Tab-separated table of C-alpha atoms in Angstrom:
chain	number	residue	atom	x	y	z
A	1	MET	CA	137.711	76.757	157.701
A	2	PRO	CA	137.739	73.206	158.198
A	3	PHE	CA	138.823	71.220	155.025
A	4	GLU	CA	135.580	69.162	154.258
A	5	ASN	CA	132.518	71.502	154.608
A	6	ARG	CA	134.443	74.419	152.511
A	7	GLY	CA	131.978	73.435	149.227
A	8	ARG	CA	129.039	74.009	151.029
A	9	ARG	CA	130.534	76.942	152.602
A	10	LEU	CA	131.530	77.970	148.754
A	11	ASP	CA	127.980	76.911	147.791
A	12	GLU	CA	126.396	79.563	150.082
A	13	TYR	CA	129.063	82.392	149.168
A	14	ILE	CA	127.598	82.340	145.944
A	15	GLU	CA	124.065	81.742	147.005
A	16	SER	CA	123.825	84.840	148.868
A	17	MET	CA	126.180	86.841	146.916
A	18	ARG	CA	123.831	86.651	143.622
A	19	ILE	CA	120.485	87.666	146.532
A	20	ALA	CA	122.917	89.847	147.634
A	21	TRP	CA	123.267	91.250	143.858
A	22	ARG	CA	119.628	91.154	142.897
A	23	ASP	CA	117.565	92.110	145.698
A	24	GLU	CA	116.976	95.776	146.793
A	25	ARG	CA	117.068	94.366	150.352
A	26	ALA	CA	118.908	90.861	150.578
A	27	THR	CA	118.227	87.913	153.595
A	28	TYR	CA	119.670	85.093	153.399
A	29	HIS	CA	119.978	82.217	156.223
A	30	GLY	CA	122.318	79.766	155.584
A	31	GLN	CA	124.407	77.332	157.658
A	32	PHE	CA	127.759	79.631	157.230
A	33	VAL	CA	126.080	82.718	155.795
A	34	ASP	CA	123.564	84.757	157.604
A	35	PHE	CA	122.234	88.552	156.892
A	36	GLU	CA	118.910	89.990	156.703
A	37	ASN	CA	117.561	92.793	155.110
A	38	VAL	CA	121.120	93.645	153.822
A	39	VAL	CA	121.172	96.448	150.956
A	40	LEU	CA	124.258	96.014	148.320
A	41	ASN	CA	124.818	98.873	146.684
A	42	PRO	CA	125.830	99.890	143.495
A	43	LYS	CA	124.350	96.738	141.992
A	44	PRO	CA	126.380	95.083	138.901
A	45	ILE	CA	125.983	96.006	135.580
A	46	SER	CA	125.539	92.545	134.702
A	47	LYS	CA	122.326	90.788	135.102
A	48	GLY	CA	122.738	88.011	137.632
A	49	GLY	CA	126.009	89.928	138.784
A	50	PRO	CA	129.460	89.221	137.365
A	51	PRO	CA	130.330	85.777	136.044
A	52	ILE	CA	131.170	83.322	138.619
A	53	LEU	CA	134.112	80.684	137.474
A	54	ILE	CA	133.870	77.673	139.451
A	55	GLY	CA	137.423	75.779	139.346
A	56	GLY	CA	138.546	72.630	140.088
A	57	ASP	CA	139.008	69.260	138.194
A	58	SER	CA	136.719	67.040	141.003
A	59	THR	CA	133.653	65.951	140.329
A	60	ALA	CA	131.788	67.570	142.794
A	61	ALA	CA	133.729	71.197	141.557
A	62	MET	CA	131.556	70.024	138.185
A	63	LYS	CA	128.357	69.412	139.897
A	64	ARG	CA	128.755	73.469	141.411
A	65	ALA	CA	129.244	74.441	137.908
A	66	ALA	CA	126.480	73.369	136.653
A	67	ARG	CA	124.331	74.056	139.516
A	68	LEU	CA	125.653	77.422	140.472
A	69	GLY	CA	128.250	78.616	137.872
A	70	ASP	CA	128.761	80.764	134.906
A	71	GLY	CA	131.624	78.671	133.801
A	72	TRP	CA	134.230	76.008	134.528
A	73	TYR	CA	137.604	76.952	134.813
A	74	GLY	CA	139.691	73.447	134.711
A	75	TRP	CA	143.702	72.569	133.640
A	76	TRP	CA	144.606	71.143	130.682
A	77	ALA	CA	146.539	68.677	132.695
A	78	GLN	CA	144.010	65.533	132.506
A	79	PRO	CA	145.767	62.536	130.446
A	80	ASP	CA	142.343	62.388	128.652
A	81	ILE	CA	140.650	65.691	128.647
A	82	GLU	CA	137.864	64.453	126.110
A	83	GLN	CA	136.723	62.059	128.626
A	84	HIS	CA	137.096	64.914	131.023
A	85	LEU	CA	135.094	67.209	129.324
A	86	ASN	CA	132.307	64.576	128.537
A	87	ASN	CA	131.791	63.845	132.042
A	88	LEU	CA	131.119	67.736	132.773
A	89	ARG	CA	128.713	67.559	129.757
A	90	SER	CA	127.539	64.712	131.531
A	91	ILE	CA	127.027	66.047	134.603
A	92	MET	CA	125.208	69.631	132.694
A	93	ASN	CA	122.575	67.819	131.223
A	94	ASP	CA	121.850	65.786	134.608
A	95	ALA	CA	121.357	69.384	135.953
A	96	GLY	CA	118.982	70.773	133.074
A	97	ARG	CA	122.190	72.443	131.630
A	98	ASP	CA	123.148	72.391	128.211
A	99	VAL	CA	126.736	73.334	127.747
A	100	SER	CA	125.705	74.823	124.487
A	101	ASP	CA	124.289	77.729	126.546
A	102	ASP	CA	125.185	81.238	125.870
A	103	ASP	CA	125.778	81.819	129.710
A	104	PHE	CA	128.240	79.045	129.679
A	105	SER	CA	131.829	78.361	128.081
A	106	PHE	CA	134.440	75.594	129.466
A	107	ARG	CA	137.693	77.779	130.259
A	108	LEU	CA	140.827	75.705	130.670
A	109	GLY	CA	144.055	76.869	132.119
A	110	LEU	CA	146.308	75.613	129.045
A	111	PRO	CA	150.268	74.730	130.833
A	112	LEU	CA	152.869	75.554	127.894
A	113	GLY	CA	155.431	72.938	128.787
A	114	SER	CA	156.983	73.827	125.196
A	115	LEU	CA	158.053	76.794	123.452
A	116	ASP	CA	157.763	74.979	120.070
A	117	PRO	CA	154.396	77.543	118.353
A	118	GLN	CA	153.284	73.732	116.245
A	119	ILE	CA	152.886	72.340	119.740
A	120	ILE	CA	150.971	75.311	121.102
A	121	TYR	CA	148.642	75.462	117.898
A	122	ASP	CA	148.124	71.775	118.327
A	123	HIS	CA	146.666	71.925	121.840
A	124	VAL	CA	144.364	75.096	120.546
A	125	GLN	CA	143.091	72.524	117.337
A	126	GLN	CA	142.416	69.997	119.896
A	127	ALA	CA	140.279	72.800	122.224
A	128	ALA	CA	138.712	73.496	119.021
A	129	ASP	CA	138.340	70.392	118.020
A	130	LEU	CA	135.795	69.596	121.424
A	131	GLY	CA	134.118	72.321	121.086
A	132	ILE	CA	135.684	74.236	124.158
A	133	ASP	CA	135.555	78.344	122.892
A	134	GLU	CA	137.840	79.809	124.736
A	135	LEU	CA	141.245	79.033	125.993
A	136	ILE	CA	143.338	80.949	129.006
A	137	LEU	CA	146.275	79.946	128.231
A	138	ALA	CA	148.029	80.077	131.205
A	139	PRO	CA	152.284	79.278	131.024
A	140	PRO	CA	153.702	78.215	134.817
A	141	ILE	CA	156.811	80.639	134.069
A	142	PRO	CA	158.420	83.042	136.034
A	143	VAL	CA	157.983	86.266	135.034
A	144	ARG	CA	161.463	87.294	133.999
A	145	ASP	CA	160.992	84.495	131.104
A	146	PHE	CA	157.691	86.359	129.819
A	147	ASP	CA	158.490	87.634	126.937
A	148	ARG	CA	160.424	85.269	125.936
A	149	HIS	CA	157.799	82.882	125.821
A	150	LEU	CA	155.379	85.510	124.721
A	151	SER	CA	157.294	85.035	121.383
A	152	SER	CA	156.138	81.131	120.826
A	153	VAL	CA	152.397	82.168	121.621
A	154	ALA	CA	152.659	84.756	119.309
A	155	GLY	CA	154.457	82.075	117.060
A	156	ALA	CA	151.308	79.846	117.433
A	157	ALA	CA	148.678	82.933	116.693
A	158	GLY	CA	150.583	83.184	113.165
A	159	LEU	CA	149.644	79.067	112.501
A	160	ILE	CA	145.838	80.343	112.951
């Protein structure tokens, strides 16, 4: 797949899947996805299909999340996470969506570089202060070290 059109392809994949999840007989004609009178069963239990989270920290990814997504998944690694989130909120507003809508939540992977429960807690508190109501703790650790890291996360949970 050519790198330069991956975003347009993803847009069509999302649009076409939502139509297939919604309609009894779905039709979609795009540049990359094309089908007519397709039946997809069983339909998802959730109205509109399963939540689609858009990943990526680029402006294009944020615009895609605002336009087509049910959530956004970014990494905590930004040097100024508050400015990054304000950018996303502005993009959401421009798309006519409000980040406080029930169908949209921030999902930020939080690389855990320290085993110190207080540092983990401080990151969680910063996220809460910024209005982030869900964090996915995704430490970049080898599986063999998971139990050791889990005890640090449990220690941070004790601080909450």
